[in-house]
Coordinates of C-alpha atoms and ligand atoms in Angstrom, one line a residue:
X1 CA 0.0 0.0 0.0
X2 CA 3.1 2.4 0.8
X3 CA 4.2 2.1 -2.6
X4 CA 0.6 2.6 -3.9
X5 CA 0.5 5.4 -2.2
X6 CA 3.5 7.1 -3.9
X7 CA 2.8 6.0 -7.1
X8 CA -0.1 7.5 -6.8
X9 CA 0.9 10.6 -5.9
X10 CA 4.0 10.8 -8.6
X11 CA 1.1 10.0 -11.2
X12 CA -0.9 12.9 -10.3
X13 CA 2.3 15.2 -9.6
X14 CA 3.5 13.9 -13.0
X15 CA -0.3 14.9 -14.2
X16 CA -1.0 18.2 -12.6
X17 CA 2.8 19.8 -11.8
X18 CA 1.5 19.7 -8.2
X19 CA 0.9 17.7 -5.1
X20 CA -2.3 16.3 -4.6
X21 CA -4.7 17.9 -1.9
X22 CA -5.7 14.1 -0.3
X23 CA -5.0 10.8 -1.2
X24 CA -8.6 8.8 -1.0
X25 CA -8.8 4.3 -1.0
X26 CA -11.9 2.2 -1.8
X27 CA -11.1 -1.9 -1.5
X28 CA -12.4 -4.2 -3.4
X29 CA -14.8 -7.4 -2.0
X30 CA -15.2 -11.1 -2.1
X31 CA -19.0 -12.6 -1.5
X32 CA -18.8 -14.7 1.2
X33 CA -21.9 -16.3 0.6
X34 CA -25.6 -15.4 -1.0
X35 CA -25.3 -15.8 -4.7
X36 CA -28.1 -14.6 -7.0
X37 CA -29.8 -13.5 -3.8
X38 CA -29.7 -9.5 -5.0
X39 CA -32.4 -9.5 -7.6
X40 CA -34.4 -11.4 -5.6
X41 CA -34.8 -9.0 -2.6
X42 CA -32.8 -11.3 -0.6
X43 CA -29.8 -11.7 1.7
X44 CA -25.6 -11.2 0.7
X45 CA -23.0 -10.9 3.1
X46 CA -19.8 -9.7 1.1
X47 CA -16.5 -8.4 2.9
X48 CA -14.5 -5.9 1.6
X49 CA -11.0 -7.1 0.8
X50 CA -7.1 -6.0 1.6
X51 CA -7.1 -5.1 -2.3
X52 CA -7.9 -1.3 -3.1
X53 CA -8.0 1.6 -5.6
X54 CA -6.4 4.8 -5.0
X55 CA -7.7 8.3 -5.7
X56 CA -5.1 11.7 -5.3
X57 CA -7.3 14.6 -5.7
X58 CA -6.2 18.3 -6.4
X59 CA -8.7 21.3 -7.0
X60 CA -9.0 23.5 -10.1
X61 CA -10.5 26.3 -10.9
X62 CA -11.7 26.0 -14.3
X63 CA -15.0 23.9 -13.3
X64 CA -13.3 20.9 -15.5
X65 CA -13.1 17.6 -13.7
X66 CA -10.3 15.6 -15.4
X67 CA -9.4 12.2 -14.6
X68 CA -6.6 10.0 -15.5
X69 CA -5.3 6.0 -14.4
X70 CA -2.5 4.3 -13.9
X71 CA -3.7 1.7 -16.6
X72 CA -3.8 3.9 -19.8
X73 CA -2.9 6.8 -20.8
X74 CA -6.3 8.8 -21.7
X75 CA -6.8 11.7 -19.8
X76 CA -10.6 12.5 -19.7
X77 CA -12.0 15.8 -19.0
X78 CA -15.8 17.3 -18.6
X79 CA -17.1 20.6 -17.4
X80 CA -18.9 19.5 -14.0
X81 CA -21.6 21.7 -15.3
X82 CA -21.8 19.4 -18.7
X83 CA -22.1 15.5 -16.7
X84 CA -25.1 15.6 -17.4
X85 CA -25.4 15.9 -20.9
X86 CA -22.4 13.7 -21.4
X87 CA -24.4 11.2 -19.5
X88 CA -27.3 11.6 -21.7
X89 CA -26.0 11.0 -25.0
X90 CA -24.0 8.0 -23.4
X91 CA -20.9 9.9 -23.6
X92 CA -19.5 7.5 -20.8
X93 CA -21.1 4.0 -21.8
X94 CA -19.0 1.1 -21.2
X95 CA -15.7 3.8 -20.4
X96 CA -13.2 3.0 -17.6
X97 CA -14.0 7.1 -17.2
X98 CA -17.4 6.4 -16.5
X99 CA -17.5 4.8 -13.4
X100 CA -15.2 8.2 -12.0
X101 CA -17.3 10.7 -13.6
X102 CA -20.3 9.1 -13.5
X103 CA -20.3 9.1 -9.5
X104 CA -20.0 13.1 -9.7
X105 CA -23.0 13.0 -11.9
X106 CA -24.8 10.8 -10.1
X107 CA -24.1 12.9 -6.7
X108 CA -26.4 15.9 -8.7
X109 CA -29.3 13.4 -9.6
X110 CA -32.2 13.5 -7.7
X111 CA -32.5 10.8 -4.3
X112 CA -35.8 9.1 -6.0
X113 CA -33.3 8.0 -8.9
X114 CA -30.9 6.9 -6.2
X115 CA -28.7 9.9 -6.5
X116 CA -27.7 12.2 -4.0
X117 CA -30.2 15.4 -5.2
X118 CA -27.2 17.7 -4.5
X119 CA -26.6 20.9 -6.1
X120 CA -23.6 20.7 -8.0
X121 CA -23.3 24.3 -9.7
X122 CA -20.8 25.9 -7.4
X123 CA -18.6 23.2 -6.6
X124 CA -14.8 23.7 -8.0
X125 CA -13.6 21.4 -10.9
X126 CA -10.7 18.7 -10.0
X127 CA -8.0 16.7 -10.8
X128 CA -8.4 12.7 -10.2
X129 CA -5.8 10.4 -10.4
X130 CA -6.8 6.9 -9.7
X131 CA -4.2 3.7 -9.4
X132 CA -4.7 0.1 -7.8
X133 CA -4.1 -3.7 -6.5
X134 CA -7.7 -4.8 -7.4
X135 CA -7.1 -7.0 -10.4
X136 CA -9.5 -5.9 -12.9
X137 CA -12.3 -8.0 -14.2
X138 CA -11.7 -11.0 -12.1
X139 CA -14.7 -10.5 -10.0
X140 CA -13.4 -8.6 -7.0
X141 CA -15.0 -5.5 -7.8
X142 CA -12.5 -3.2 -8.7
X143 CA -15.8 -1.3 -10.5
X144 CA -16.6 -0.4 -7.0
X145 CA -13.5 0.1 -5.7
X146 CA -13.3 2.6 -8.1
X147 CA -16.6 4.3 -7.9
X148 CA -16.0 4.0 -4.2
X149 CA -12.6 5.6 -3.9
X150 CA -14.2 9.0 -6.2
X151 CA -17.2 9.0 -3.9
X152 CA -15.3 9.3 -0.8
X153 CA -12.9 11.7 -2.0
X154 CA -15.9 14.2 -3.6
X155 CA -17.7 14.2 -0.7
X156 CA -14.5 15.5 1.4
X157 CA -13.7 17.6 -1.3
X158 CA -16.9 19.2 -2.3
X159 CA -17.4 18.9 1.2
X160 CA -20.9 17.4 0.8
X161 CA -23.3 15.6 3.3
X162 CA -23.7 12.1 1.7
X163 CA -24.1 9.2 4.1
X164 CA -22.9 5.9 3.1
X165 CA -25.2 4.2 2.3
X166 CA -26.3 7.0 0.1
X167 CA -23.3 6.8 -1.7
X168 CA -23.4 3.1 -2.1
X169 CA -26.6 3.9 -4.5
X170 CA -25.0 6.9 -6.2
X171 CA -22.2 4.5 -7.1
X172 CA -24.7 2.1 -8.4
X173 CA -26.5 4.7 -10.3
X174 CA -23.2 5.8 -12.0
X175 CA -22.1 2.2 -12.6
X176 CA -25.9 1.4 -14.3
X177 CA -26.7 4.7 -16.0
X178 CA -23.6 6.1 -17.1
X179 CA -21.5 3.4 -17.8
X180 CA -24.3 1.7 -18.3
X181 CA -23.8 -1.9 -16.7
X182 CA -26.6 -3.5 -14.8
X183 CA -25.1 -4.5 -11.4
X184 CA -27.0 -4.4 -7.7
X185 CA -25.7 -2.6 -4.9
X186 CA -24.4 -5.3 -2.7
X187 CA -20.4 -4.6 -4.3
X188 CA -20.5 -0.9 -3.3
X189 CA -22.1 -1.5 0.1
X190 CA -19.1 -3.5 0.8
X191 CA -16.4 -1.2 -0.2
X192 CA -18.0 1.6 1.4
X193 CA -19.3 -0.2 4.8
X194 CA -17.0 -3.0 4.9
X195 CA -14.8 -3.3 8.2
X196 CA -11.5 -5.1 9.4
X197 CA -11.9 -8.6 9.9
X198 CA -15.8 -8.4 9.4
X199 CA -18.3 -8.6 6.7
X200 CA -21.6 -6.7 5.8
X201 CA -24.7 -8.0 6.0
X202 CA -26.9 -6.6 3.2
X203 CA -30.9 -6.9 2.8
X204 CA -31.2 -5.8 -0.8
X205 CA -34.9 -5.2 0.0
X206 CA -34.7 -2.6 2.7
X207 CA -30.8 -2.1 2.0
X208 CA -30.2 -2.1 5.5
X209 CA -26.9 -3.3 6.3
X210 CA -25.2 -4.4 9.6
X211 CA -21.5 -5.4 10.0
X212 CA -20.6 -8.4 11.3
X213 CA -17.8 -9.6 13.0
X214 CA -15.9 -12.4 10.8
X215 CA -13.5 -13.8 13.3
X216 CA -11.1 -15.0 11.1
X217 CA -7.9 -13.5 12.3
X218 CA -8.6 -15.0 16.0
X219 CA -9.6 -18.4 14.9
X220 CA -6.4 -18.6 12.5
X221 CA -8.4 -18.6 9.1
X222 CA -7.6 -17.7 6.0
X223 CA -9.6 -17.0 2.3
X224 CA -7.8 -18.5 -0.3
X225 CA -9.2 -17.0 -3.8
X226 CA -8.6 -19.6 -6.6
X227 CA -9.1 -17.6 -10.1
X228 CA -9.7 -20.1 -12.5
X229 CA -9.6 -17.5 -15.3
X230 CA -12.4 -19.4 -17.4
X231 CA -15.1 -16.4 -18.5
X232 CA -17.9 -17.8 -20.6
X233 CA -19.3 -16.5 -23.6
X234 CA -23.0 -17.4 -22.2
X235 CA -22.3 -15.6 -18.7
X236 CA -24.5 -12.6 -20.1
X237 CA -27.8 -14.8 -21.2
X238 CA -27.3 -17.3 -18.3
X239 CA -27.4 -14.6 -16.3
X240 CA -30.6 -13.4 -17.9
X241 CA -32.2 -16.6 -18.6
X242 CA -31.4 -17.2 -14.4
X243 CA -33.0 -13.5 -13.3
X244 CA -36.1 -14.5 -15.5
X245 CA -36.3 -17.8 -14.1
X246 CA -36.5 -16.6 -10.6
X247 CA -39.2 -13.8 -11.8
X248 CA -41.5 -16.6 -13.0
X249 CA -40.9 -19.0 -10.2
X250 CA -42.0 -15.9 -7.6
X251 CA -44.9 -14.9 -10.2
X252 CA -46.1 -18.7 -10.0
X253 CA -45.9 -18.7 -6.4
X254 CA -47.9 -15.8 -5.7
X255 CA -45.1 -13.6 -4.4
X256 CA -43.5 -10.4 -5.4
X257 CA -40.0 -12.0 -4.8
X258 CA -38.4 -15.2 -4.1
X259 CA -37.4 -13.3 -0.9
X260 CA -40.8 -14.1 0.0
X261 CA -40.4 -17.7 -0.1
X262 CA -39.1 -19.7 2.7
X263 CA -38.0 -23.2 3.0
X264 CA -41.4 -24.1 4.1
X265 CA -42.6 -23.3 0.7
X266 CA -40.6 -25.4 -1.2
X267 CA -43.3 -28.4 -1.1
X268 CA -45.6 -26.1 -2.6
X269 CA -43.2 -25.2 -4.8
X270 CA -42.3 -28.2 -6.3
X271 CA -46.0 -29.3 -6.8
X272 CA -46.9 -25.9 -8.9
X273 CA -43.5 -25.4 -10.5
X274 CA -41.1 -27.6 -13.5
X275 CA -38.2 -28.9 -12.4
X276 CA -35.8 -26.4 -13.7
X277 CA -38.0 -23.5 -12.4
X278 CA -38.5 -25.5 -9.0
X279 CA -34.6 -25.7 -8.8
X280 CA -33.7 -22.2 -9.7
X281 CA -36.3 -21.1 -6.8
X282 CA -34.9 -23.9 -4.0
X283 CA -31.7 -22.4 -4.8
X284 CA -32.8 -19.0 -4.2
X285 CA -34.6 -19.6 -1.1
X286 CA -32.1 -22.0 0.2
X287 CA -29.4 -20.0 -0.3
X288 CA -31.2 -16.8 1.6
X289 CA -31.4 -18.9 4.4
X290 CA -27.9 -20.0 4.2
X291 CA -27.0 -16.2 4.5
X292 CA -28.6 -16.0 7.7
X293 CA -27.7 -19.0 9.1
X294 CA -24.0 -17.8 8.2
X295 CA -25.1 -14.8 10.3
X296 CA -26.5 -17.0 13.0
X297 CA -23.6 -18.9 13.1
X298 CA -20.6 -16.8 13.1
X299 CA -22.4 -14.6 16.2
X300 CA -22.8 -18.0 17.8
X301 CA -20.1 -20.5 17.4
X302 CA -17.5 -18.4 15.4
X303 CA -16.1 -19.0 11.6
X304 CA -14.7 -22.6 12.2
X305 CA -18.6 -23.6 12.2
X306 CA -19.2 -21.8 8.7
X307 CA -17.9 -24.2 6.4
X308 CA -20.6 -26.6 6.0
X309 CA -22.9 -23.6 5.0
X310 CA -20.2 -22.5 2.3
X311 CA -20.2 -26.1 0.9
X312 CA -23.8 -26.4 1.3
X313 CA -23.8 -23.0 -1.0
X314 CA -21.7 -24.8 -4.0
X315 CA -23.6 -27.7 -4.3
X316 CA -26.7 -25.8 -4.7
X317 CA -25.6 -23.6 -7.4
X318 CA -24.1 -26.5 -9.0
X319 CA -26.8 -28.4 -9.0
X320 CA -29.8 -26.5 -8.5
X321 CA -29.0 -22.9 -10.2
X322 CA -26.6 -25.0 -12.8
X323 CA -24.3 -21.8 -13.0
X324 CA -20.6 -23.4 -12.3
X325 CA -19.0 -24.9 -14.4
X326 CA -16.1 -27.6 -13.9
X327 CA -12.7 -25.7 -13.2
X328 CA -15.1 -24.2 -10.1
X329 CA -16.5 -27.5 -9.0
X330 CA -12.9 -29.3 -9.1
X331 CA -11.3 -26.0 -7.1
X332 CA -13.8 -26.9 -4.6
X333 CA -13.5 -30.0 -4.4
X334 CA -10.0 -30.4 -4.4
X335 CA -9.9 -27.1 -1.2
X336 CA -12.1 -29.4 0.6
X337 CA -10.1 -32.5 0.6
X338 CA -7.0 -30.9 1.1
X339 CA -7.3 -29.1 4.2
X340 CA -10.1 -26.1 3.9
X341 CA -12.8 -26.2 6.1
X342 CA -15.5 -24.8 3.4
X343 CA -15.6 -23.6 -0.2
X344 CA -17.7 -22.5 -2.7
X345 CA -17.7 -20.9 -6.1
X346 CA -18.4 -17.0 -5.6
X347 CA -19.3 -14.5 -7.5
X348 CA -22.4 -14.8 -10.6
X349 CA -20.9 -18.0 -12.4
X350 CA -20.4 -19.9 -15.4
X351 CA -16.6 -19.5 -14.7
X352 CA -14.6 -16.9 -12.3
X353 CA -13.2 -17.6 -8.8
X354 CA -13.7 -20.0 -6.3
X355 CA -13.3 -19.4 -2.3
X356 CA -11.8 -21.3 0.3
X357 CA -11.5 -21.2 3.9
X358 CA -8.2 -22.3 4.9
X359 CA -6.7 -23.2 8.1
X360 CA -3.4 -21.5 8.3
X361 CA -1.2 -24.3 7.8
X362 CA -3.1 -26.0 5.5
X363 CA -2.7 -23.2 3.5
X364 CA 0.2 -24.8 1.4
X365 CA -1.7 -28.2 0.9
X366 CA -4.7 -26.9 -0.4
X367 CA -2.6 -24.4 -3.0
X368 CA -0.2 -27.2 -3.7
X369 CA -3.1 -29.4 -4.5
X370 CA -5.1 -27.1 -6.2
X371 CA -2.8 -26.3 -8.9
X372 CA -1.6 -29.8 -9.2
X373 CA -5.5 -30.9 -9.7
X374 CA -5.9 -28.1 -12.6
X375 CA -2.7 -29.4 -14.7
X376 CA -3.9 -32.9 -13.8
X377 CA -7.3 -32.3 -15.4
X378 CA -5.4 -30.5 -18.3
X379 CA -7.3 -26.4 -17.5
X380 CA -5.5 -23.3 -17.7
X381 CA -3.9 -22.8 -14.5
X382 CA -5.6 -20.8 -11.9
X383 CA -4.4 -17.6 -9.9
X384 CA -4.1 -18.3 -6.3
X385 CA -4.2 -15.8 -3.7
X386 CA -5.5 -14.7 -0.4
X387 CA -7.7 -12.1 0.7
X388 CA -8.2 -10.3 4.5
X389 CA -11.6 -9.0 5.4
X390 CA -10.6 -4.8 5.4
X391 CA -11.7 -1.7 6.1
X392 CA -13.9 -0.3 3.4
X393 CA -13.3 3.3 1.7
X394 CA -11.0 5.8 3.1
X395 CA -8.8 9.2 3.4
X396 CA -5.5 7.9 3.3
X397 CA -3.9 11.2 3.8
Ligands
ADP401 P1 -14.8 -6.2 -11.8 O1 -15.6 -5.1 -11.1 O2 -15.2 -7.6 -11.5 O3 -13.3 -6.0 -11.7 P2 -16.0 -4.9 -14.1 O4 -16.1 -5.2 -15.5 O5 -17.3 -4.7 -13.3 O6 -15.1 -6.0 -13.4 O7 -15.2 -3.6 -13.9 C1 -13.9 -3.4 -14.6 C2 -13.8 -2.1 -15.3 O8 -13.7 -1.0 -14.3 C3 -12.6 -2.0 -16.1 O9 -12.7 -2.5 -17.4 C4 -12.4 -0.5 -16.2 O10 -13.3 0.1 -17.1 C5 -12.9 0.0 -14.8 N1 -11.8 0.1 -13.8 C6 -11.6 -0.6 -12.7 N2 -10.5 -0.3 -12.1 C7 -9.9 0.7 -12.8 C8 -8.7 1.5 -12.7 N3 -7.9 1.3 -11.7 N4 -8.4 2.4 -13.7 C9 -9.3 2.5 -14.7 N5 -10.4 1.8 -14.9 C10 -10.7 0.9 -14.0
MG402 MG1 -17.7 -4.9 -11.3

């Protein structure tokens, strides 16, 4: 993070001719269980991770807010007075710029929209330079991270009155409207709220969230993220075909959302419902519960009783949701004889990273094994590495 930091800085000096007002961080997160629960009104309990993205911030006086990353070259610049428009003509769809400017646009919209209704006319323009650890694309969020990181640093620097969780929806509304990418909330909620050894605990209905304590330092446990680089060309209609699934299932059902569903239901649900559509729900409303027996359990007995949950969690989108695929079932498989104490695929499927809970010292054994299962079986070998439950966005300096 030191070295971050100063590259950070010597980008923006490098940028600007001059030293950076504040130095801002958002991190990154890892799901630890509730997968495909967000659309459904239901439970996720993400933590945000010891990964993050780096914002240095200077003013200007020009009313221009001009950003620039460490990962290209492109400098991109907007009067704060012309977001808007820019947005509207989808000057910023599917641009890494997007997801930086889009959070200073989406901090003027109004609150019904899921801005932040502030008035942005007098605010000076400013100089963003953004760096980071979180690898990109590999389902850790760095989207987020980087929304995250420009929220935290307007709101010192504009010096407005945003709340998190406020800001966890204007980061949404930036990452859906102007870049234009149709993701929930739970990934900002976690950068934003997230805590030191402790995850958040996120009701996408109400969006209340609640930290809870993880544990995992104290009972000497670690999370091992196996990348297994495989990305599907069907991830997008799977996706899709999953989200309409569940919106039929409820309809049949007689409920506005699976959320609505519990495990009592599922006799019901079996008699009224096909087989696919009956597993796609069970999975659903399983998996909600799994969430809060997670919750349950951790506040109870501590995180060496979570594993069985976390396995629990795989076999159901395996078999149920049908949305792994087999790198993730053999990195499992392979944690969980070798040592870890619960895994599961995380993240929405049909390839990406696995989890793993890892005793300390079996942390060797299970990577060992891992990668020697995955050259066994002939797949692209994955990207091992472990993650600590952090503290979510910050001023660094
Ligand atoms: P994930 O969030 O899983 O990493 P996404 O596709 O949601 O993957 O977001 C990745 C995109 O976010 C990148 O393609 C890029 O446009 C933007 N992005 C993330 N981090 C940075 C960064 N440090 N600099 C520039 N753009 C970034
Ligand atoms: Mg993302």
């Amino acid at each position: 993070m030191t070295d971050l930091r100063d590259d950070t800085r010597d980008l923006f000096r490098a940028l600007t001719g001059a030293e950076p007002v504040g130095l801002w961080s958002a991190p990154g997160r890892v799901n630890l269980i509730g997968e495909h629960t967000d659309y459904n009104d239901g439970f996720v309990l993400p933590f945000a991770i010891d990964r993050r993205t780096l914002v240095a911030a200077g003013a200007r006086d020009d009313g221009v807010i001009r950003v620039a990353s460490a990962l290209g070259d492109e400098v991109v610049e907007a009067p704060v007075a012309e977001l808007g428009a820019l947005v509207a003509e989808g000057g910023l769809q599917h641009h890494w710029a997007g997801y930086a400017l889009g959070v200073a646009w989406a901090l003027g919209e109004p609150v019904e929209r899921g801005g932040a209704g502030l008035d942005l006319v007098a605010v000076p323009g400013l100089d963003l330079v953004i760096d980071s650890n979180v690898p990109i694309g590999a389902g850790l969020s760095s989207s987020a991270a980087l929304e995250c990181a420009v929220a935290v640093a307007l709101t010192d620097l504009w010096r407005l009155d945003v709340d998190r969780p406020r800001l966890a929806r204007v980061g949404r509304l930036a990452e859906n409207e102007a870049v234009g990418a149709p993701t929930g909330i739970m990934d900002q909620s976690a950068s934003l709220l997230g805590r030191r050894d402790a995850a958040v605990f996120l009701d996408c209905r109400s969006l209340d969230a609640e930290v809870v304590d993880l544990g995992f330092a104290a009972a000497g446990l670690t999370v091992l993220v196996i990348d297994t680089h495989v990305k599907h060309s069907h991830a997008t209609g799977g996706y899709r075909e999953r989200r309409a699934s569940c919106e039929a299932g409820a309809a049949a059902m007689g409920v506005p959302s699976l959320r609505d569903l519990e495990v009592d239901d599922l006799p019901r649900a079996r008699e009224l419902l096909d087989d696919v559509t009956f597993r796609r729900v069970r999975h659903v409303v399983t998996e909600n519960r799994r969430v809060l027996d997670t919750v349950r359990t951790l506040r109870l007995e501590g995180a060496a009783a979570i594993g069985p949950l976390l396995d629990a969690s795989h076999v159901s989108m395996r078999d149920d949701f049908e949305i792994s695929v087999p790198e993730l079932d053999l990195a499992v498989e392979t944690a969980q004889s070798n040592g870890a104490i619960g895994a599961r695929m995380t993240g929405g499927g049909f390839g990406g990273a696995a989890i793993a809970l890892v005793p300390e010292g079996e942390l060797s054994r299970v990577k060992v094994a891992v990668d020697g299962a995955f050259a066994e079986h002939g797949f692209t070998a994955p990207t091992l590495f472990t993650v600590t439950p952090s503290e979510g966005a910050t001023r660094e300096t």
